[in-house]
Amino acid sequence: MRSRKRTLILFPRGDQFVGSAQGTPACPHASAQPPPPPMTAFLSVSVLHGSAFFPPRHRRCTTRIASRWRSRRHLRTRMSAQPPPVPDPPEEDALSTDHDDVFVLEDHLPALVEDVPPNVWARLPTPAALHPTALTDVVIVLAIVALVSGLVLTTRNLFSAAPYSSLVISTSLSLLPAYAAQSLVRMVVAYAFSLLFSLGYAYLAYRVRFAAKLLILLIDVLQSIPLLSFLPGVVLGLIALFPDARIGLELAAVLLLFTSMAWNMLLAFYQALRCIPTDLVDVAKTFRLSAWNRFWTLELPAGAGPLVWNSVISVAGGWFFLISIESFELGNRDFKLPGLGSFLAVAAETADYPAIVAGLVVVVAIIVLIDFLIWRPLIAWSSKFNYGSAQSDDNRSIVLSMLQRSPFVRSVHAKLVAPAWERFVNLRFPTPREIRPYTNGNGPALLSELQHSSSPQSVNTLDSLSLFQSLFGAISQTVVSVRSSLASFLPTLLTISAFVAVAYGAWQSAPLVEAISSQQWLTLATSALATFARVVAALALSLLWTVPAGVAIGRNPRLAAKVQPIVQIAASVPATALFPFMLLFLARLGGGLQVGSVALMMLGTMWYVLFNVIAGAQAIPAELFEVDSIYNKDGQWTRWRTLILPGIFPYLITGVVTAVGGAWNASIVSEYVVFQGGVMKTHGLGSLISEAAATGNYGLLLAGTVVMSLLVLLTNRFVWGPLYKLAETKYRI
């Protein structure tokens, strides 16, 4: 006898639920039978609420009422016996059980009509099932509280007005946590400034075509200037601004860390913007996205992957130069700031090997923690912006998964972050065509409207986003009103300003350069050739293993999850802290500092190439590899020649350019080493610059910096510039 499908709708009446059930035949052939009379059901509220099957959020439930011949004894027998396998529902009934918000009462109806009340407590969910992520929320809240309190306590001492002359660096192991916290705060502040500068500068160079060449040329010059060349002007200027105060040295350290981080991130983001696929640009034009919307929906996601990977290597570069930044000499003055860099420098000078090992262990622990808490989640999150199909689930992060499953984080994201971000991204600013009708002969009319709307009565009704939108619109209108008059001579004005600045700097530096003898100029030339040879050797040796290793890591998420922390640790360890061990090893081999300087240059250059190749390999669409696996019958060499090398070529050029700049900067710490109270040096431009900075010979320091900058600029102009153009035109996805 066929069962009939009915819909039971419960209505509250006093302390009972009254249900009215109307049914239709479960089979279309039974439609000829007369419909049964309406059935009314009375279910106690206490029974429903006392059972584990009461759906609190569902007002409608579907059930199959048994045929009229099925008795209560039959129901008891069915409950005690082994339940038979449930057959697949008919196709016409599939819609009744497909939705998650539908409560199926069929299997639980016998428990509601049984004489003996069921054991409700045995069927209730456990607290762990009700709150599976409560522990995650507690951990997240405690981590936020600990982070904020640690930043407050560290920053209070970091930017104090205490004189720097009273600072004494000790190699006591009990001070390592405090030193580590202060170095970490400097790194975080410098990275924040580097990120903002990279986004703004690269976007300006990308959007303003006439200024792109000038801006990139300026970056090439700044990148080629060694770190020690910034020291005299930056440190002495800030000390004069904050005399005998620690805050001046702290700002100088942050600025020097900025110079070791920003250029790599900037060039990577700029190259990613230049290589956005043309079809995506056409789609943005078709939908008439404004510059604001296009940046947040197309341009920033397109550069997210390269920006994250180069952020990893930029922070690693900051750790690499940490010793030179926190501990240095200018003339007869010794500057040291409390931190891991100065701790390792003092330990290396005194040959305190236990302190060196302890400092390196702390550095490695911080790097591993940062990788686990920050870089892995960011890499897993940024992988969704890669071109082509979705990435594999192997590229995931435990921390990111915890945050995504946390009810606290999801609630904050849904109620606060998501609405604010939606409004922020979709801000609409008036275009020049829309602004033009509202302008008059006396200037923009929107400013007066903004001033009128900014009265005390109306400001309270505007939130921060609306006020920002109004201000930005007023500024845009002002710029549009004068743009026509500036557009004709603005490029010429910028070029003339740059030449005037360069000429003024040359005129001010002329007395220092005139004091250099011809013999010193000859020494500069030979030193530059020696350092250039070491840079080429370090770059060639780096390319031999970083390109295949980077492709293997980038195309295998499981391998990337295992190898990335190891690579980041190796890239972040300050190489100068390893020099005591390297010198002992090289002394046995007989290579000396000439071989050691090349090895140290490799430690400062190969990571730029490796991380950029990893980002390039991940950016190749997976569909291209699928097509290659179908049509390529010639083996791996053809795949490398036709797919892999063209795909990673733009990223490889960016990595090589930054690696060359890093090699020139690494020469100042690899060719001149302070060890056990003495100085070890080899013939080279980096050694000459380091010695000039240590002895206070600012004329020789300036001349060495100019020679190094000219070499880098000539290389970029005649080698890397054409390769950049080739990557943009021929090897663009």
JSON list of N, CA and C in Angstrom, two decimals, residues 186-233:
[
{"chain": "A", "resi": 186, "resn": "ARG", "atom": "N", "xyz": [60.99, 47.50, 14.89]},
{"chain": "A", "resi": 186, "resn": "ARG", "atom": "CA", "xyz": [61.62, 48.28, 13.82]},
{"chain": "A", "resi": 186, "resn": "ARG", "atom": "C", "xyz": [61.30, 47.67, 12.45]},
{"chain": "A", "resi": 187, "resn": "MET", "atom": "N", "xyz": [61.35, 46.35, 12.36]},
{"chain": "A", "resi": 187, "resn": "MET", "atom": "CA", "xyz": [61.06, 45.69, 11.09]},
{"chain": "A", "resi": 187, "resn": "MET", "atom": "C", "xyz": [59.62, 45.92, 10.67]},
{"chain": "A", "resi": 188, "resn": "VAL", "atom": "N", "xyz": [58.69, 45.84, 11.61]},
{"chain": "A", "resi": 188, "resn": "VAL", "atom": "CA", "xyz": [57.27, 46.02, 11.28]},
{"chain": "A", "resi": 188, "resn": "VAL", "atom": "C", "xyz": [57.00, 47.44, 10.81]},
{"chain": "A", "resi": 189, "resn": "VAL", "atom": "N", "xyz": [57.54, 48.43, 11.50]},
{"chain": "A", "resi": 189, "resn": "VAL", "atom": "CA", "xyz": [57.33, 49.82, 11.11]},
{"chain": "A", "resi": 189, "resn": "VAL", "atom": "C", "xyz": [57.95, 50.10, 9.74]},
{"chain": "A", "resi": 190, "resn": "ALA", "atom": "N", "xyz": [59.15, 49.60, 9.51]},
{"chain": "A", "resi": 190, "resn": "ALA", "atom": "CA", "xyz": [59.80, 49.82, 8.22]},
{"chain": "A", "resi": 190, "resn": "ALA", "atom": "C", "xyz": [59.05, 49.11, 7.10]},
{"chain": "A", "resi": 191, "resn": "TYR", "atom": "N", "xyz": [58.53, 47.91, 7.36]},
{"chain": "A", "resi": 191, "resn": "TYR", "atom": "CA", "xyz": [57.78, 47.21, 6.32]},
{"chain": "A", "resi": 191, "resn": "TYR", "atom": "C", "xyz": [56.48, 47.93, 6.00]},
{"chain": "A", "resi": 192, "resn": "ALA", "atom": "N", "xyz": [55.80, 48.47, 7.00]},
{"chain": "A", "resi": 192, "resn": "ALA", "atom": "CA", "xyz": [54.56, 49.20, 6.73]},
{"chain": "A", "resi": 192, "resn": "ALA", "atom": "C", "xyz": [54.81, 50.40, 5.83]},
{"chain": "A", "resi": 193, "resn": "PHE", "atom": "N", "xyz": [55.84, 51.16, 6.11]},
{"chain": "A", "resi": 193, "resn": "PHE", "atom": "CA", "xyz": [56.18, 52.30, 5.25]},
{"chain": "A", "resi": 193, "resn": "PHE", "atom": "C", "xyz": [56.61, 51.83, 3.86]},
{"chain": "A", "resi": 194, "resn": "SER", "atom": "N", "xyz": [57.35, 50.74, 3.79]},
{"chain": "A", "resi": 194, "resn": "SER", "atom": "CA", "xyz": [57.78, 50.22, 2.49]},
{"chain": "A", "resi": 194, "resn": "SER", "atom": "C", "xyz": [56.60, 49.76, 1.65]},
{"chain": "A", "resi": 195, "resn": "LEU", "atom": "N", "xyz": [55.63, 49.12, 2.27]},
{"chain": "A", "resi": 195, "resn": "LEU", "atom": "CA", "xyz": [54.45, 48.65, 1.54]},
{"chain": "A", "resi": 195, "resn": "LEU", "atom": "C", "xyz": [53.64, 49.81, 0.99]},
{"chain": "A", "resi": 196, "resn": "LEU", "atom": "N", "xyz": [53.37, 50.80, 1.81]},
{"chain": "A", "resi": 196, "resn": "LEU", "atom": "CA", "xyz": [52.61, 51.96, 1.34]},
{"chain": "A", "resi": 196, "resn": "LEU", "atom": "C", "xyz": [53.35, 52.71, 0.24]},
{"chain": "A", "resi": 197, "resn": "PHE", "atom": "N", "xyz": [54.64, 52.88, 0.41]},
{"chain": "A", "resi": 197, "resn": "PHE", "atom": "CA", "xyz": [55.44, 53.57, -0.61]},
{"chain": "A", "resi": 197, "resn": "PHE", "atom": "C", "xyz": [55.46, 52.77, -1.91]},
{"chain": "A", "resi": 198, "resn": "SER", "atom": "N", "xyz": [55.59, 51.46, -1.83]},
{"chain": "A", "resi": 198, "resn": "SER", "atom": "CA", "xyz": [55.64, 50.63, -3.04]},
{"chain": "A", "resi": 198, "resn": "SER", "atom": "C", "xyz": [54.33, 50.69, -3.80]},
{"chain": "A", "resi": 199, "resn": "LEU", "atom": "N", "xyz": [53.21, 50.60, -3.09]},
{"chain": "A", "resi": 199, "resn": "LEU", "atom": "CA", "xyz": [51.91, 50.66, -3.75]},
{"chain": "A", "resi": 199, "resn": "LEU", "atom": "C", "xyz": [51.70, 52.00, -4.44]},
{"chain": "A", "resi": 200, "resn": "GLY", "atom": "N", "xyz": [51.96, 53.08, -3.74]},
{"chain": "A", "resi": 200, "resn": "GLY", "atom": "CA", "xyz": [51.74, 54.40, -4.33]},
{"chain": "A", "resi": 200, "resn": "GLY", "atom": "C", "xyz": [52.69, 54.73, -5.46]},
{"chain": "A", "resi": 201, "resn": "TYR", "atom": "N", "xyz": [53.97, 54.45, -5.27]},
{"chain": "A", "resi": 201, "resn": "TYR", "atom": "CA", "xyz": [54.97, 54.82, -6.27]},
{"chain": "A", "resi": 201, "resn": "TYR", "atom": "C", "xyz": [54.82, 53.97, -7.53]},
{"chain": "A", "resi": 202, "resn": "ALA", "atom": "N", "xyz": [54.62, 52.65, -7.37]},
{"chain": "A", "resi": 202, "resn": "ALA", "atom": "CA", "xyz": [54.47, 51.78, -8.54]},
{"chain": "A", "resi": 202, "resn": "ALA", "atom": "C", "xyz": [53.19, 52.11, -9.30]},
{"chain": "A", "resi": 203, "resn": "TYR", "atom": "N", "xyz": [52.11, 52.41, -8.59]},
{"chain": "A", "resi": 203, "resn": "TYR", "atom": "CA", "xyz": [50.87, 52.77, -9.28]},
{"chain": "A", "resi": 203, "resn": "TYR", "atom": "C", "xyz": [51.02, 54.09, -10.03]},
{"chain": "A", "resi": 204, "resn": "LEU", "atom": "N", "xyz": [51.72, 55.04, -9.44]},
{"chain": "A", "resi": 204, "resn": "LEU", "atom": "CA", "xyz": [51.95, 56.31, -10.13]},
{"chain": "A", "resi": 204, "resn": "LEU", "atom": "C", "xyz": [52.78, 56.11, -11.39]},
{"chain": "A", "resi": 205, "resn": "ALA", "atom": "N", "xyz": [53.81, 55.28, -11.30]},
{"chain": "A", "resi": 205, "resn": "ALA", "atom": "CA", "xyz": [54.63, 55.02, -12.48]},
{"chain": "A", "resi": 205, "resn": "ALA", "atom": "C", "xyz": [53.85, 54.25, -13.54]},
{"chain": "A", "resi": 206, "resn": "TYR", "atom": "N", "xyz": [52.89, 53.44, -13.12]},
{"chain": "A", "resi": 206, "resn": "TYR", "atom": "CA", "xyz": [52.09, 52.66, -14.07]},
{"chain": "A", "resi": 206, "resn": "TYR", "atom": "C", "xyz": [51.03, 53.51, -14.77]},
{"chain": "A", "resi": 207, "resn": "ARG", "atom": "N", "xyz": [50.41, 54.43, -14.04]},
{"chain": "A", "resi": 207, "resn": "ARG", "atom": "CA", "xyz": [49.31, 55.19, -14.60]},
{"chain": "A", "resi": 207, "resn": "ARG", "atom": "C", "xyz": [49.78, 56.45, -15.32]},
{"chain": "A", "resi": 208, "resn": "VAL", "atom": "N", "xyz": [50.84, 57.08, -14.82]},
{"chain": "A", "resi": 208, "resn": "VAL", "atom": "CA", "xyz": [51.34, 58.32, -15.43]},
{"chain": "A", "resi": 208, "resn": "VAL", "atom": "C", "xyz": [52.46, 57.94, -16.38]},
{"chain": "A", "resi": 209, "resn": "ARG", "atom": "N", "xyz": [52.14, 57.81, -17.64]},
{"chain": "A", "resi": 209, "resn": "ARG", "atom": "CA", "xyz": [53.08, 57.28, -18.61]},
{"chain": "A", "resi": 209, "resn": "ARG", "atom": "C", "xyz": [54.29, 58.19, -18.82]},
{"chain": "A", "resi": 210, "resn": "PHE", "atom": "N", "xyz": [54.05, 59.50, -18.84]},
{"chain": "A", "resi": 210, "resn": "PHE", "atom": "CA", "xyz": [55.17, 60.39, -19.14]},
{"chain": "A", "resi": 210, "resn": "PHE", "atom": "C", "xyz": [56.17, 60.43, -17.99]},
{"chain": "A", "resi": 211, "resn": "ALA", "atom": "N", "xyz": [55.73, 60.10, -16.77]},
{"chain": "A", "resi": 211, "resn": "ALA", "atom": "CA", "xyz": [56.63, 60.12, -15.62]},
{"chain": "A", "resi": 211, "resn": "ALA", "atom": "C", "xyz": [57.21, 58.75, -15.30]},
{"chain": "A", "resi": 212, "resn": "ALA", "atom": "N", "xyz": [56.80, 57.71, -16.06]},
{"chain": "A", "resi": 212, "resn": "ALA", "atom": "CA", "xyz": [57.24, 56.35, -15.72]},
{"chain": "A", "resi": 212, "resn": "ALA", "atom": "C", "xyz": [58.75, 56.20, -15.84]},
{"chain": "A", "resi": 213, "resn": "LYS", "atom": "N", "xyz": [59.30, 56.70, -16.95]},
{"chain": "A", "resi": 213, "resn": "LYS", "atom": "CA", "xyz": [60.74, 56.55, -17.15]},
{"chain": "A", "resi": 213, "resn": "LYS", "atom": "C", "xyz": [61.54, 57.30, -16.08]},
{"chain": "A", "resi": 214, "resn": "LEU", "atom": "N", "xyz": [61.07, 58.50, -15.75]},
{"chain": "A", "resi": 214, "resn": "LEU", "atom": "CA", "xyz": [61.78, 59.28, -14.74]},
{"chain": "A", "resi": 214, "resn": "LEU", "atom": "C", "xyz": [61.68, 58.62, -13.37]},
{"chain": "A", "resi": 215, "resn": "LEU", "atom": "N", "xyz": [60.51, 58.10, -13.03]},
{"chain": "A", "resi": 215, "resn": "LEU", "atom": "CA", "xyz": [60.34, 57.48, -11.73]},
{"chain": "A", "resi": 215, "resn": "LEU", "atom": "C", "xyz": [61.15, 56.20, -11.59]},
{"chain": "A", "resi": 216, "resn": "ILE", "atom": "N", "xyz": [61.14, 55.37, -12.64]},
{"chain": "A", "resi": 216, "resn": "ILE", "atom": "CA", "xyz": [61.91, 54.13, -12.59]},
{"chain": "A", "resi": 216, "resn": "ILE", "atom": "C", "xyz": [63.41, 54.42, -12.59]},
{"chain": "A", "resi": 217, "resn": "LEU", "atom": "N", "xyz": [63.82, 55.46, -13.32]},
{"chain": "A", "resi": 217, "resn": "LEU", "atom": "CA", "xyz": [65.23, 55.85, -13.29]},
{"chain": "A", "resi": 217, "resn": "LEU", "atom": "C", "xyz": [65.64, 56.28, -11.88]},
{"chain": "A", "resi": 218, "resn": "LEU", "atom": "N", "xyz": [64.77, 57.01, -11.21]},
{"chain": "A", "resi": 218, "resn": "LEU", "atom": "CA", "xyz": [65.06, 57.43, -9.84]},
{"chain": "A", "resi": 218, "resn": "LEU", "atom": "C", "xyz": [65.18, 56.23, -8.91]},
{"chain": "A", "resi": 219, "resn": "ILE", "atom": "N", "xyz": [64.32, 55.23, -9.10]},
{"chain": "A", "resi": 219, "resn": "ILE", "atom": "CA", "xyz": [64.39, 54.03, -8.28]},
{"chain": "A", "resi": 219, "resn": "ILE", "atom": "C", "xyz": [65.68, 53.27, -8.55]},
{"chain": "A", "resi": 220, "resn": "ASP", "atom": "N", "xyz": [66.09, 53.22, -9.82]},
{"chain": "A", "resi": 220, "resn": "ASP", "atom": "CA", "xyz": [67.36, 52.55, -10.14]},
{"chain": "A", "resi": 220, "resn": "ASP", "atom": "C", "xyz": [68.53, 53.23, -9.43]},
{"chain": "A", "resi": 221, "resn": "VAL", "atom": "N", "xyz": [68.49, 54.56, -9.39]},
{"chain": "A", "resi": 221, "resn": "VAL", "atom": "CA", "xyz": [69.56, 55.29, -8.71]},
{"chain": "A", "resi": 221, "resn": "VAL", "atom": "C", "xyz": [69.55, 54.99, -7.22]},
{"chain": "A", "resi": 222, "resn": "LEU", "atom": "N", "xyz": [68.37, 55.07, -6.60]},
{"chain": "A", "resi": 222, "resn": "LEU", "atom": "CA", "xyz": [68.28, 54.83, -5.16]},
{"chain": "A", "resi": 222, "resn": "LEU", "atom": "C", "xyz": [68.63, 53.39, -4.80]},
{"chain": "A", "resi": 223, "resn": "GLN", "atom": "N", "xyz": [68.23, 52.45, -5.67]},
{"chain": "A", "resi": 223, "resn": "GLN", "atom": "CA", "xyz": [68.54, 51.05, -5.39]},
{"chain": "A", "resi": 223, "resn": "GLN", "atom": "C", "xyz": [70.03, 50.78, -5.48]},
{"chain": "A", "resi": 224, "resn": "SER", "atom": "N", "xyz": [70.71, 51.49, -6.37]},
{"chain": "A", "resi": 224, "resn": "SER", "atom": "CA", "xyz": [72.13, 51.23, -6.57]},
{"chain": "A", "resi": 224, "resn": "SER", "atom": "C", "xyz": [73.00, 51.87, -5.50]},
{"chain": "A", "resi": 225, "resn": "ILE", "atom": "N", "xyz": [72.45, 52.81, -4.73]},
{"chain": "A", "resi": 225, "resn": "ILE", "atom": "CA", "xyz": [73.24, 53.46, -3.69]},
{"chain": "A", "resi": 225, "resn": "ILE", "atom": "C", "xyz": [73.42, 52.49, -2.52]},
{"chain": "A", "resi": 226, "resn": "PRO", "atom": "N", "xyz": [74.63, 52.23, -2.09]},
{"chain": "A", "resi": 226, "resn": "PRO", "atom": "CA", "xyz": [74.83, 51.31, -0.97]},
{"chain": "A", "resi": 226, "resn": "PRO", "atom": "C", "xyz": [74.21, 51.83, 0.32]},
{"chain": "A", "resi": 227, "resn": "LEU", "atom": "N", "xyz": [73.96, 50.88, 1.20]},
{"chain": "A", "resi": 227, "resn": "LEU", "atom": "CA", "xyz": [73.33, 51.24, 2.47]},
{"chain": "A", "resi": 227, "resn": "LEU", "atom": "C", "xyz": [74.19, 52.20, 3.28]},
{"chain": "A", "resi": 228, "resn": "LEU", "atom": "N", "xyz": [75.50, 51.96, 3.30]},
{"chain": "A", "resi": 228, "resn": "LEU", "atom": "CA", "xyz": [76.38, 52.82, 4.08]},
{"chain": "A", "resi": 228, "resn": "LEU", "atom": "C", "xyz": [76.45, 54.24, 3.53]},
{"chain": "A", "resi": 229, "resn": "SER", "atom": "N", "xyz": [76.12, 54.41, 2.24]},
{"chain": "A", "resi": 229, "resn": "SER", "atom": "CA", "xyz": [76.13, 55.76, 1.68]},
{"chain": "A", "resi": 229, "resn": "SER", "atom": "C", "xyz": [74.98, 56.59, 2.21]},
{"chain": "A", "resi": 230, "resn": "PHE", "atom": "N", "xyz": [73.90, 55.94, 2.65]},
{"chain": "A", "resi": 230, "resn": "PHE", "atom": "CA", "xyz": [72.80, 56.68, 3.26]},
{"chain": "A", "resi": 230, "resn": "PHE", "atom": "C", "xyz": [73.11, 57.06, 4.71]},
{"chain": "A", "resi": 231, "resn": "LEU", "atom": "N", "xyz": [74.04, 56.34, 5.33]},
{"chain": "A", "resi": 231, "resn": "LEU", "atom": "CA", "xyz": [74.25, 56.51, 6.77]},
{"chain": "A", "resi": 231, "resn": "LEU", "atom": "C", "xyz": [74.63, 57.93, 7.18]},
{"chain": "A", "resi": 232, "resn": "PRO", "atom": "N", "xyz": [75.66, 58.52, 6.57]},
{"chain": "A", "resi": 232, "resn": "PRO", "atom": "CA", "xyz": [76.08, 59.84, 7.08]},
{"chain": "A", "resi": 232, "resn": "PRO", "atom": "C", "xyz": [74.98, 60.88, 7.04]},
{"chain": "A", "resi": 233, "resn": "GLY", "atom": "N", "xyz": [74.35, 61.03, 5.86]},
{"chain": "A", "resi": 233, "resn": "GLY", "atom": "CA", "xyz": [73.32, 62.05, 5.75]},
{"chain": "A", "resi": 233, "resn": "GLY", "atom": "C", "xyz": [72.11, 61.78, 6.63]}
]
